[in-house]
Short mmCIF file of N, CA and C in Angstrom, two decimals:
data_model
loop_
_atom_site.label_atom_id
_atom_site.label_comp_id
_atom_site.label_asym_id
_atom_site.label_seq_id
_atom_site.Cartn_x
_atom_site.Cartn_y
_atom_site.Cartn_z
N MET E 3 -51.50 36.10 -15.22
CA MET E 3 -50.33 35.94 -14.37
C MET E 3 -49.89 37.24 -13.83
N ASP E 4 -49.53 37.34 -12.56
CA ASP E 4 -48.99 38.52 -11.88
C ASP E 4 -47.50 38.76 -12.30
N THR E 5 -47.30 39.59 -13.24
CA THR E 5 -45.88 39.93 -13.78
C THR E 5 -44.98 40.38 -12.76
N GLU E 6 -45.49 41.29 -11.80
CA GLU E 6 -44.76 41.90 -10.73
C GLU E 6 -44.20 40.64 -9.82
N LEU E 7 -45.05 39.83 -9.40
CA LEU E 7 -44.80 38.67 -8.59
C LEU E 7 -43.79 37.81 -9.31
N ALA E 8 -44.13 37.56 -10.57
CA ALA E 8 -43.09 36.63 -11.35
C ALA E 8 -41.78 37.25 -11.36
N SER E 9 -41.68 38.53 -11.58
CA SER E 9 -40.35 39.20 -11.72
C SER E 9 -39.62 39.12 -10.44
N MET E 10 -40.34 39.41 -9.33
CA MET E 10 -39.77 39.36 -7.93
C MET E 10 -39.36 37.99 -7.69
N LEU E 11 -40.05 36.90 -7.87
CA LEU E 11 -39.75 35.52 -7.63
C LEU E 11 -38.50 35.12 -8.42
N GLY E 12 -38.56 35.53 -9.64
CA GLY E 12 -37.45 35.16 -10.58
C GLY E 12 -36.12 35.78 -10.13
N ALA E 13 -36.18 37.03 -9.70
CA ALA E 13 -34.93 37.76 -9.15
C ALA E 13 -34.39 37.08 -7.90
N ALA E 14 -35.37 36.76 -7.03
CA ALA E 14 -34.95 36.15 -5.69
C ALA E 14 -34.31 34.72 -5.99
N ALA E 15 -34.90 33.95 -6.98
CA ALA E 15 -34.43 32.66 -7.23
C ALA E 15 -33.03 32.78 -7.79
N ARG E 16 -32.91 33.64 -8.83
CA ARG E 16 -31.57 33.96 -9.39
C ARG E 16 -30.44 34.25 -8.35
N ALA E 17 -30.84 35.21 -7.47
CA ALA E 17 -29.90 35.60 -6.43
C ALA E 17 -29.49 34.43 -5.53
N ALA E 18 -30.45 33.76 -5.12
CA ALA E 18 -30.19 32.43 -4.29
C ALA E 18 -29.32 31.36 -5.07
N ARG E 19 -29.70 31.18 -6.43
CA ARG E 19 -28.95 30.21 -7.17
C ARG E 19 -27.51 30.68 -7.29
N VAL E 20 -27.22 31.95 -7.54
CA VAL E 20 -25.92 32.45 -7.78
C VAL E 20 -25.19 32.33 -6.51
N ARG E 21 -25.84 32.76 -5.28
CA ARG E 21 -25.16 32.58 -4.04
C ARG E 21 -24.72 31.21 -3.70
N MET E 22 -25.46 30.23 -4.21
CA MET E 22 -25.12 28.93 -4.02
C MET E 22 -24.16 28.32 -4.98
N GLY E 23 -23.73 29.05 -6.08
CA GLY E 23 -22.83 28.63 -7.12
C GLY E 23 -23.46 27.61 -7.95
N LEU E 24 -24.64 27.65 -8.18
CA LEU E 24 -25.27 26.69 -9.21
C LEU E 24 -25.75 27.35 -10.38
N THR E 25 -25.81 26.38 -11.41
CA THR E 25 -26.25 26.96 -12.73
C THR E 25 -27.78 26.80 -12.92
N GLN E 26 -28.39 27.37 -13.87
CA GLN E 26 -29.84 27.21 -14.11
C GLN E 26 -30.17 25.62 -14.31
N ALA E 27 -29.22 25.01 -14.97
CA ALA E 27 -29.37 23.61 -15.39
C ALA E 27 -29.33 22.75 -14.06
N ASP E 28 -28.47 23.19 -13.06
CA ASP E 28 -28.38 22.34 -11.87
C ASP E 28 -29.73 22.38 -11.02
N VAL E 29 -30.22 23.73 -11.04
CA VAL E 29 -31.41 23.86 -10.25
C VAL E 29 -32.59 23.20 -10.91
N ALA E 30 -32.70 23.38 -12.27
CA ALA E 30 -33.77 22.69 -13.00
C ALA E 30 -33.83 21.19 -12.74
N GLU E 31 -32.51 20.63 -12.91
CA GLU E 31 -32.57 19.24 -12.73
C GLU E 31 -32.99 18.70 -11.25
N ARG E 32 -32.54 19.47 -10.35
CA ARG E 32 -32.91 19.11 -8.89
C ARG E 32 -34.27 19.24 -8.46
N ILE E 33 -34.94 20.13 -9.33
CA ILE E 33 -36.49 20.30 -9.02
C ILE E 33 -37.36 19.59 -10.06
N GLY E 34 -36.59 18.99 -10.90
CA GLY E 34 -37.44 18.13 -12.00
C GLY E 34 -38.14 19.06 -13.03
N MET E 35 -37.39 20.02 -13.44
CA MET E 35 -37.97 20.96 -14.46
C MET E 35 -36.94 21.15 -15.66
N ALA E 36 -37.43 21.27 -16.86
CA ALA E 36 -36.53 21.51 -17.98
C ALA E 36 -35.74 22.79 -17.86
N SER E 37 -34.50 22.80 -18.23
CA SER E 37 -33.70 24.04 -18.02
C SER E 37 -34.34 25.24 -18.67
N GLU E 38 -34.95 25.04 -19.82
CA GLU E 38 -35.48 26.26 -20.65
C GLU E 38 -36.76 26.84 -19.77
N VAL E 39 -37.47 25.87 -19.13
CA VAL E 39 -38.72 26.37 -18.36
C VAL E 39 -38.12 27.09 -17.08
N TYR E 40 -37.03 26.64 -16.39
CA TYR E 40 -36.47 27.21 -15.33
C TYR E 40 -35.96 28.71 -15.68
N GLY E 41 -35.38 28.66 -16.86
CA GLY E 41 -34.94 29.96 -17.29
C GLY E 41 -35.97 30.98 -17.40
N ARG E 42 -37.10 30.61 -17.98
CA ARG E 42 -38.27 31.51 -18.06
C ARG E 42 -38.74 31.93 -16.73
N LEU E 43 -38.75 31.02 -15.81
CA LEU E 43 -39.02 31.35 -14.33
C LEU E 43 -38.20 32.44 -13.78
N GLU E 44 -36.90 32.26 -14.03
CA GLU E 44 -35.94 33.28 -13.47
C GLU E 44 -36.01 34.64 -14.14
N ARG E 45 -36.48 34.62 -15.46
CA ARG E 45 -36.60 35.90 -16.13
C ARG E 45 -37.96 36.52 -15.79
N GLY E 46 -38.77 35.88 -14.99
CA GLY E 46 -40.07 36.49 -14.71
C GLY E 46 -41.11 36.33 -15.73
N HIS E 47 -41.08 35.28 -16.54
CA HIS E 47 -42.08 35.10 -17.55
C HIS E 47 -43.12 34.01 -17.21
N MET E 48 -42.86 33.45 -16.01
CA MET E 48 -43.86 32.45 -15.55
C MET E 48 -43.80 32.26 -13.99
N LEU E 49 -44.69 31.75 -13.41
CA LEU E 49 -44.84 31.39 -12.00
C LEU E 49 -44.74 29.95 -11.83
N PRO E 50 -44.18 29.34 -10.89
CA PRO E 50 -43.98 27.96 -10.67
C PRO E 50 -45.42 27.46 -10.00
N SER E 51 -45.59 26.13 -10.18
CA SER E 51 -46.65 25.59 -9.43
C SER E 51 -46.26 25.50 -7.93
N VAL E 52 -47.24 25.22 -7.05
CA VAL E 52 -46.98 25.20 -5.78
C VAL E 52 -45.96 24.08 -5.36
N GLN E 53 -46.06 23.00 -5.99
CA GLN E 53 -45.06 22.00 -5.84
C GLN E 53 -43.70 22.26 -6.24
N ASN E 54 -43.60 23.00 -7.37
CA ASN E 54 -42.36 23.45 -7.76
C ASN E 54 -41.75 24.62 -6.91
N LEU E 55 -42.61 25.47 -6.44
CA LEU E 55 -42.11 26.42 -5.48
C LEU E 55 -41.56 25.87 -4.29
N ARG E 56 -42.22 24.89 -3.80
CA ARG E 56 -41.74 24.11 -2.57
C ARG E 56 -40.45 23.50 -2.92
N ARG E 57 -40.25 22.84 -3.97
CA ARG E 57 -39.00 22.18 -4.31
C ARG E 57 -37.94 23.25 -4.51
N LEU E 58 -38.25 24.44 -5.14
CA LEU E 58 -37.28 25.48 -5.32
C LEU E 58 -36.83 25.99 -3.99
N CYS E 59 -37.67 26.16 -3.02
CA CYS E 59 -37.27 26.61 -1.65
C CYS E 59 -36.40 25.57 -1.05
N VAL E 60 -36.56 24.28 -1.22
CA VAL E 60 -35.76 23.32 -0.64
C VAL E 60 -34.40 23.28 -1.36
N VAL E 61 -34.23 23.29 -2.58
CA VAL E 61 -33.14 23.31 -3.32
C VAL E 61 -32.18 24.49 -3.07
N LEU E 62 -32.81 25.63 -3.22
CA LEU E 62 -32.09 26.87 -2.92
C LEU E 62 -31.93 27.33 -1.44
N ASN E 63 -32.50 26.51 -0.57
CA ASN E 63 -32.42 26.79 0.89
C ASN E 63 -32.88 28.15 1.20
N VAL E 64 -34.15 28.59 0.64
CA VAL E 64 -34.62 29.92 0.77
C VAL E 64 -36.18 29.70 1.38
N PRO E 65 -36.45 30.43 2.35
CA PRO E 65 -37.87 30.22 2.78
C PRO E 65 -38.87 30.89 1.75
N PRO E 66 -40.04 30.34 1.81
CA PRO E 66 -41.02 30.74 0.67
C PRO E 66 -41.35 32.33 0.72
N HIS E 67 -41.46 32.83 2.03
CA HIS E 67 -41.76 34.22 2.09
C HIS E 67 -40.69 35.13 1.42
N GLN E 68 -39.43 34.63 1.35
CA GLN E 68 -38.32 35.42 0.79
C GLN E 68 -38.53 35.30 -0.71
N LEU E 69 -38.82 34.16 -1.26
CA LEU E 69 -39.04 34.06 -2.76
C LEU E 69 -40.20 34.86 -3.26
N LEU E 70 -41.11 34.90 -2.38
CA LEU E 70 -42.37 35.59 -2.74
C LEU E 70 -42.41 37.08 -2.35
N GLY E 71 -41.39 37.60 -1.82
CA GLY E 71 -41.12 39.03 -1.61
C GLY E 71 -41.92 39.46 -0.44
N LEU E 72 -42.20 38.71 0.54
CA LEU E 72 -43.04 39.10 1.66
C LEU E 72 -42.38 39.63 2.76
N GLY E 73 -41.01 39.55 2.89
CA GLY E 73 -40.34 40.05 4.01
C GLY E 73 -40.37 39.09 5.16
N ASP E 74 -39.52 39.40 6.17
CA ASP E 74 -39.35 38.55 7.32
C ASP E 74 -40.43 38.67 8.33
N GLU E 75 -41.09 39.75 8.32
CA GLU E 75 -42.24 39.92 9.22
C GLU E 75 -43.43 38.89 8.96
N LEU E 76 -43.37 38.36 7.80
CA LEU E 76 -44.40 37.23 7.65
C LEU E 76 -43.80 35.76 7.75
N ALA E 77 -42.62 35.62 8.29
CA ALA E 77 -42.06 34.43 8.49
C ALA E 77 -42.71 33.83 9.60
N ALA E 78 -42.66 32.35 9.61
CA ALA E 78 -43.24 31.79 10.81
C ALA E 78 -42.65 32.19 12.12
N PRO E 79 -43.39 32.31 13.18
CA PRO E 79 -42.82 32.80 14.47
C PRO E 79 -41.90 31.62 14.97
N PRO E 80 -40.90 32.01 15.73
CA PRO E 80 -40.06 30.89 16.40
C PRO E 80 -40.89 30.02 17.25
N PRO E 81 -40.45 28.79 17.29
CA PRO E 81 -41.21 27.84 18.24
C PRO E 81 -41.34 28.27 19.70
N GLY E 82 -42.40 28.05 20.31
CA GLY E 82 -42.61 28.56 21.69
C GLY E 82 -43.15 29.93 21.80
N LYS E 83 -43.42 30.54 20.78
CA LYS E 83 -43.95 31.97 20.83
C LYS E 83 -45.34 31.95 20.31
N ASP E 84 -46.14 32.93 20.88
CA ASP E 84 -47.56 33.19 20.23
C ASP E 84 -48.40 31.98 20.33
N LYS E 85 -48.98 31.72 19.07
CA LYS E 85 -49.98 30.70 18.96
C LYS E 85 -49.39 29.30 19.34
N SER E 86 -48.16 29.00 19.01
CA SER E 86 -47.65 27.74 19.30
C SER E 86 -47.50 27.42 20.71
N SER E 87 -47.49 28.38 21.59
CA SER E 87 -47.49 28.27 23.02
C SER E 87 -48.84 28.19 23.63
N GLY E 88 -49.89 28.23 22.80
CA GLY E 88 -51.28 28.11 23.26
C GLY E 88 -51.79 29.37 23.96
N LYS E 89 -51.00 30.47 24.04
CA LYS E 89 -51.50 31.65 24.65
C LYS E 89 -52.01 32.51 23.54
N SER E 90 -53.22 33.20 24.00
CA SER E 90 -53.83 34.02 23.03
C SER E 90 -53.13 35.49 23.20
N ARG E 91 -53.06 36.19 22.06
CA ARG E 91 -52.51 37.38 22.11
C ARG E 91 -53.70 38.40 21.80
N GLU E 92 -53.54 39.56 22.23
CA GLU E 92 -54.61 40.68 21.98
C GLU E 92 -54.87 40.95 20.58
N ASP E 93 -53.77 40.85 19.73
CA ASP E 93 -53.93 41.17 18.30
C ASP E 93 -54.43 40.06 17.53
N ASP E 94 -54.93 38.90 18.15
CA ASP E 94 -55.53 37.82 17.50
C ASP E 94 -56.99 37.99 17.34
N THR E 95 -57.51 39.01 17.97
CA THR E 95 -59.04 39.16 17.86
C THR E 95 -59.37 39.83 16.58
N PRO E 96 -60.50 39.55 16.00
CA PRO E 96 -60.88 40.21 14.62
C PRO E 96 -60.73 41.86 14.70
N GLU E 97 -61.20 42.41 15.88
CA GLU E 97 -61.26 43.79 16.00
C GLU E 97 -59.79 44.41 15.93
N MET E 98 -58.86 43.70 16.56
CA MET E 98 -57.48 44.22 16.59
C MET E 98 -56.91 43.98 15.17
N ARG E 99 -57.18 42.94 14.49
CA ARG E 99 -56.62 42.77 13.15
C ARG E 99 -57.11 43.83 12.19
N ARG E 100 -58.42 44.06 12.31
CA ARG E 100 -59.10 45.18 11.51
C ARG E 100 -58.42 46.48 11.78
N LEU E 101 -58.20 46.81 13.05
CA LEU E 101 -57.57 48.10 13.40
C LEU E 101 -56.22 48.14 12.88
N LEU E 102 -55.41 47.06 12.98
CA LEU E 102 -54.07 47.06 12.49
C LEU E 102 -54.00 47.30 10.91
N ARG E 103 -54.90 46.57 10.28
CA ARG E 103 -55.12 46.81 8.79
C ARG E 103 -55.24 48.15 8.39
N ASN E 104 -56.18 48.90 9.19
CA ASN E 104 -56.41 50.29 8.91
C ASN E 104 -55.29 51.14 9.21
N LEU E 105 -54.68 50.97 10.29
CA LEU E 105 -53.53 51.73 10.75
C LEU E 105 -52.33 51.62 9.77
N ARG E 106 -52.13 50.46 9.14
CA ARG E 106 -51.19 50.29 8.08
C ARG E 106 -51.39 51.19 6.91
N LYS E 107 -52.54 51.61 6.62
CA LYS E 107 -52.86 52.41 5.48
C LYS E 107 -52.60 53.83 5.67
N LEU E 108 -52.43 54.29 6.88
CA LEU E 108 -52.32 55.72 7.27
C LEU E 108 -50.95 56.24 6.93
N SER E 109 -50.84 57.52 6.67
CA SER E 109 -49.64 58.16 6.40
C SER E 109 -48.86 58.34 7.78
N PRO E 110 -47.58 58.65 7.87
CA PRO E 110 -46.85 58.89 9.05
C PRO E 110 -47.52 59.94 9.92
N VAL E 111 -47.92 61.07 9.36
CA VAL E 111 -48.66 62.01 10.07
C VAL E 111 -49.88 61.58 10.66
N GLN E 112 -50.78 60.93 9.87
CA GLN E 112 -51.98 60.39 10.45
C GLN E 112 -51.67 59.43 11.53
N LEU E 113 -50.74 58.58 11.39
CA LEU E 113 -50.39 57.55 12.46
C LEU E 113 -50.11 58.20 13.73
N LYS E 114 -49.22 59.27 13.65
CA LYS E 114 -48.85 60.04 14.77
C LYS E 114 -50.02 60.59 15.46
N LEU E 115 -50.93 61.22 14.74
CA LEU E 115 -52.23 61.76 15.26
C LEU E 115 -52.98 60.65 15.90
N MET E 116 -53.09 59.48 15.35
CA MET E 116 -53.82 58.39 15.94
C MET E 116 -53.17 57.92 17.27
N ASN E 117 -51.90 57.90 17.27
CA ASN E 117 -51.15 57.61 18.51
C ASN E 117 -51.46 58.60 19.59
N LEU E 118 -51.53 59.94 19.29
CA LEU E 118 -51.84 60.95 20.28
C LEU E 118 -53.25 60.72 20.78
N VAL E 119 -54.18 60.38 19.94
CA VAL E 119 -55.60 60.04 20.37
C VAL E 119 -55.60 58.95 21.29
N ALA E 120 -55.03 57.86 20.95
CA ALA E 120 -55.01 56.74 21.76
C ALA E 120 -54.38 56.95 23.04
N SER E 121 -53.25 57.63 23.21
CA SER E 121 -52.65 58.09 24.44
C SER E 121 -53.61 58.87 25.21
N ALA E 122 -54.26 59.95 24.65
CA ALA E 122 -55.31 60.71 25.36
C ALA E 122 -56.37 59.72 25.88
N MET E 123 -56.89 58.91 25.14
CA MET E 123 -58.00 58.02 25.68
C MET E 123 -57.47 57.15 26.78
N GLN E 124 -56.29 56.69 26.83
CA GLN E 124 -55.78 55.87 27.95
C GLN E 124 -55.67 56.76 29.25
N GLN E 125 -55.14 58.07 29.01
CA GLN E 125 -55.04 59.04 30.14
C GLN E 125 -56.46 59.21 30.73
N LYS E 126 -57.50 59.43 30.06
CA LYS E 126 -58.78 59.67 30.55
C LYS E 126 -59.25 58.50 31.32
N LYS E 127 -58.87 57.28 30.86
CA LYS E 127 -59.26 56.02 31.47
C LYS E 127 -58.87 55.93 32.93
N LYS E 128 -57.66 56.41 33.10
CA LYS E 128 -57.00 56.35 34.51
C LYS E 128 -57.56 57.23 35.56
#
């Protein structure tokens, strides 16, 4: 079990539950789980099944990316944007995705240097 993920998920579930003014027993009952088991989940001692994760998202009114600690950048795009509109984006190519993965690993200084190189390459092109 990924203890870091379990702790993150438990803390997010607890925060959402408290925000809604529910008890652990309330949430456990609504998702069909024993209170003791739900308590272990909130303490980060276990991960829910996919079905229970879905139920938890519905009951707590929290998107799954938030419970999983993935941040808003991984949320589904709004309707009518990108892939849902049928238009292809440049960063949908395997080469662009590979480049973006590598760029994300760079330090701020390295990223600045890469930006300068890319700018210089564009200037030569013109």
